[in-house]
């Protein structure tokens, strides 16, 4: 959820005892809970592929890390590198509503971090402002287009 207000309301509802957060009525007016399996089946159906909610979360986390590394900039020393990586993961964690460790271990593609450590991410990030906006991928953000480019080349 991008809306902080809506995220807070959903969290408050989730914390309430005795009710499922998301439910639906079937054709016979019976109430059914919506679980992660149902959500993932829906995603597989509409995406026509073997995708799950985690894939979308990992995509969002990786794009967020790419944006953070772009904002943070390069480093000169190993200590500075480690501090900046931690700062980037803090940014991702805030965006995803999770911990730095969980984001690092589950929601950011390690290639992005490796390229940053090797100072190879800079050459890609320098292309960010000139990424073609009329390339048939109008529904993607420039950062998403850049991530696709990085993944395709590596």
mmCIF file with all atom_site columns, C-alpha atoms in Angstrom, residues 62-75 84-85 88 111-132 141-151 153-154:
data_model
loop_
_atom_site.group_PDB
_atom_site.id
_atom_site.type_symbol
_atom_site.label_atom_id
_atom_site.label_alt_id
_atom_site.label_comp_id
_atom_site.label_asym_id
_atom_site.label_entity_id
_atom_site.label_seq_id
_atom_site.pdbx_PDB_ins_code
_atom_site.Cartn_x
_atom_site.Cartn_y
_atom_site.Cartn_z
_atom_site.occupancy
_atom_site.B_iso_or_equiv
_atom_site.pdbx_formal_charge
_atom_site.auth_seq_id
_atom_site.auth_comp_id
_atom_site.auth_asym_id
_atom_site.auth_atom_id
_atom_site.pdbx_PDB_model_num
ATOM 1  C CA . UNK A 1 62  ? 14.665 -4.178 -5.709  1.00 0.00 ? 62  UNK A CA 1
ATOM 2  C CA . UNK A 1 63  ? 13.393 -1.053 -7.466  1.00 0.00 ? 63  UNK A CA 1
ATOM 3  C CA . UNK A 1 64  ? 13.375 0.735  -4.109  1.00 0.00 ? 64  UNK A CA 1
ATOM 4  C CA . UNK A 1 65  ? 16.989 -0.322 -3.505  1.00 0.00 ? 65  UNK A CA 1
ATOM 5  C CA . UNK A 1 66  ? 17.982 0.937  -6.948  1.00 0.00 ? 66  UNK A CA 1
ATOM 6  C CA . UNK A 1 67  ? 16.382 4.308  -6.192  1.00 0.00 ? 67  UNK A CA 1
ATOM 7  C CA . UNK A 1 68  ? 18.093 4.432  -2.787  1.00 0.00 ? 68  UNK A CA 1
ATOM 8  C CA . UNK A 1 69  ? 21.534 3.672  -4.254  1.00 0.00 ? 69  UNK A CA 1
ATOM 9  C CA . UNK A 1 70  ? 20.965 6.393  -6.844  1.00 0.00 ? 70  UNK A CA 1
ATOM 10 C CA . UNK A 1 71  ? 20.113 8.915  -4.129  1.00 0.00 ? 71  UNK A CA 1
ATOM 11 C CA . UNK A 1 72  ? 22.938 7.821  -1.803  1.00 0.00 ? 72  UNK A CA 1
ATOM 12 C CA . UNK A 1 73  ? 25.635 7.946  -4.439  1.00 0.00 ? 73  UNK A CA 1
ATOM 13 C CA . UNK A 1 74  ? 29.031 6.297  -4.538  1.00 0.00 ? 74  UNK A CA 1
ATOM 14 C CA . UNK A 1 75  ? 31.507 5.604  -1.761  1.00 0.00 ? 75  UNK A CA 1
ATOM 15 C CA . UNK A 1 84  ? 25.496 3.396  2.531   1.00 0.00 ? 84  UNK A CA 1
ATOM 16 C CA . UNK A 1 85  ? 24.290 -0.147 1.908   1.00 0.00 ? 85  UNK A CA 1
ATOM 17 C CA . UNK A 1 88  ? 19.723 1.823  1.333   1.00 0.00 ? 88  UNK A CA 1
ATOM 18 C CA . UNK A 1 111 ? 22.810 -8.452 -8.030  1.00 0.00 ? 111 UNK A CA 1
ATOM 19 C CA . UNK A 1 112 ? 21.967 -4.802 -7.318  1.00 0.00 ? 112 UNK A CA 1
ATOM 20 C CA . UNK A 1 113 ? 23.967 -4.841 -4.087  1.00 0.00 ? 113 UNK A CA 1
ATOM 21 C CA . UNK A 1 114 ? 26.880 -6.668 -5.761  1.00 0.00 ? 114 UNK A CA 1
ATOM 22 C CA . UNK A 1 115 ? 26.973 -4.137 -8.603  1.00 0.00 ? 115 UNK A CA 1
ATOM 23 C CA . UNK A 1 116 ? 26.963 -1.314 -6.054  1.00 0.00 ? 116 UNK A CA 1
ATOM 24 C CA . UNK A 1 117 ? 29.837 -2.880 -4.114  1.00 0.00 ? 117 UNK A CA 1
ATOM 25 C CA . UNK A 1 118 ? 31.827 -3.313 -7.345  1.00 0.00 ? 118 UNK A CA 1
ATOM 26 C CA . UNK A 1 119 ? 31.064 0.297  -8.367  1.00 0.00 ? 119 UNK A CA 1
ATOM 27 C CA . UNK A 1 120 ? 29.416 -1.024 -11.525 1.00 0.00 ? 120 UNK A CA 1
ATOM 28 C CA . UNK A 1 121 ? 25.942 0.226  -10.675 1.00 0.00 ? 121 UNK A CA 1
ATOM 29 C CA . UNK A 1 122 ? 27.049 3.813  -11.321 1.00 0.00 ? 122 UNK A CA 1
ATOM 30 C CA . UNK A 1 123 ? 27.253 3.293  -15.092 1.00 0.00 ? 123 UNK A CA 1
ATOM 31 C CA . UNK A 1 124 ? 23.648 2.072  -15.156 1.00 0.00 ? 124 UNK A CA 1
ATOM 32 C CA . UNK A 1 125 ? 22.393 4.823  -12.870 1.00 0.00 ? 125 UNK A CA 1
ATOM 33 C CA . UNK A 1 126 ? 23.933 7.450  -15.131 1.00 0.00 ? 126 UNK A CA 1
ATOM 34 C CA . UNK A 1 127 ? 21.479 6.252  -17.828 1.00 0.00 ? 127 UNK A CA 1
ATOM 35 C CA . UNK A 1 128 ? 18.467 6.752  -15.564 1.00 0.00 ? 128 UNK A CA 1
ATOM 36 C CA . UNK A 1 129 ? 17.608 10.229 -16.771 1.00 0.00 ? 129 UNK A CA 1
ATOM 37 C CA . UNK A 1 130 ? 17.830 9.327  -20.457 1.00 0.00 ? 130 UNK A CA 1
ATOM 38 C CA . UNK A 1 131 ? 15.821 6.122  -20.444 1.00 0.00 ? 131 UNK A CA 1
ATOM 39 C CA . UNK A 1 132 ? 13.461 6.212  -23.376 1.00 0.00 ? 132 UNK A CA 1
ATOM 40 C CA . UNK A 1 141 ? 8.739  3.768  -14.206 1.00 0.00 ? 141 UNK A CA 1
ATOM 41 C CA . UNK A 1 142 ? 12.184 4.772  -15.460 1.00 0.00 ? 142 UNK A CA 1
ATOM 42 C CA . UNK A 1 143 ? 13.715 2.908  -12.481 1.00 0.00 ? 143 UNK A CA 1
ATOM 43 C CA . UNK A 1 144 ? 11.804 -0.239 -13.452 1.00 0.00 ? 144 UNK A CA 1
ATOM 44 C CA . UNK A 1 145 ? 13.023 0.023  -17.032 1.00 0.00 ? 145 UNK A CA 1
ATOM 45 C CA . UNK A 1 146 ? 16.560 0.428  -15.732 1.00 0.00 ? 146 UNK A CA 1
ATOM 46 C CA . UNK A 1 147 ? 16.178 -2.639 -13.494 1.00 0.00 ? 147 UNK A CA 1
ATOM 47 C CA . UNK A 1 148 ? 14.996 -4.681 -16.481 1.00 0.00 ? 148 UNK A CA 1
ATOM 48 C CA . UNK A 1 149 ? 18.037 -3.512 -18.438 1.00 0.00 ? 149 UNK A CA 1
ATOM 49 C CA . UNK A 1 150 ? 20.377 -4.491 -15.582 1.00 0.00 ? 150 UNK A CA 1
ATOM 50 C CA . UNK A 1 151 ? 18.809 -7.922 -15.165 1.00 0.00 ? 151 UNK A CA 1
ATOM 51 C CA . UNK A 1 153 ? 22.595 -7.677 -19.170 1.00 0.00 ? 153 UNK A CA 1
ATOM 52 C CA . UNK A 1 154 ? 23.681 -9.645 -16.114 1.00 0.00 ? 154 UNK A CA 1
#
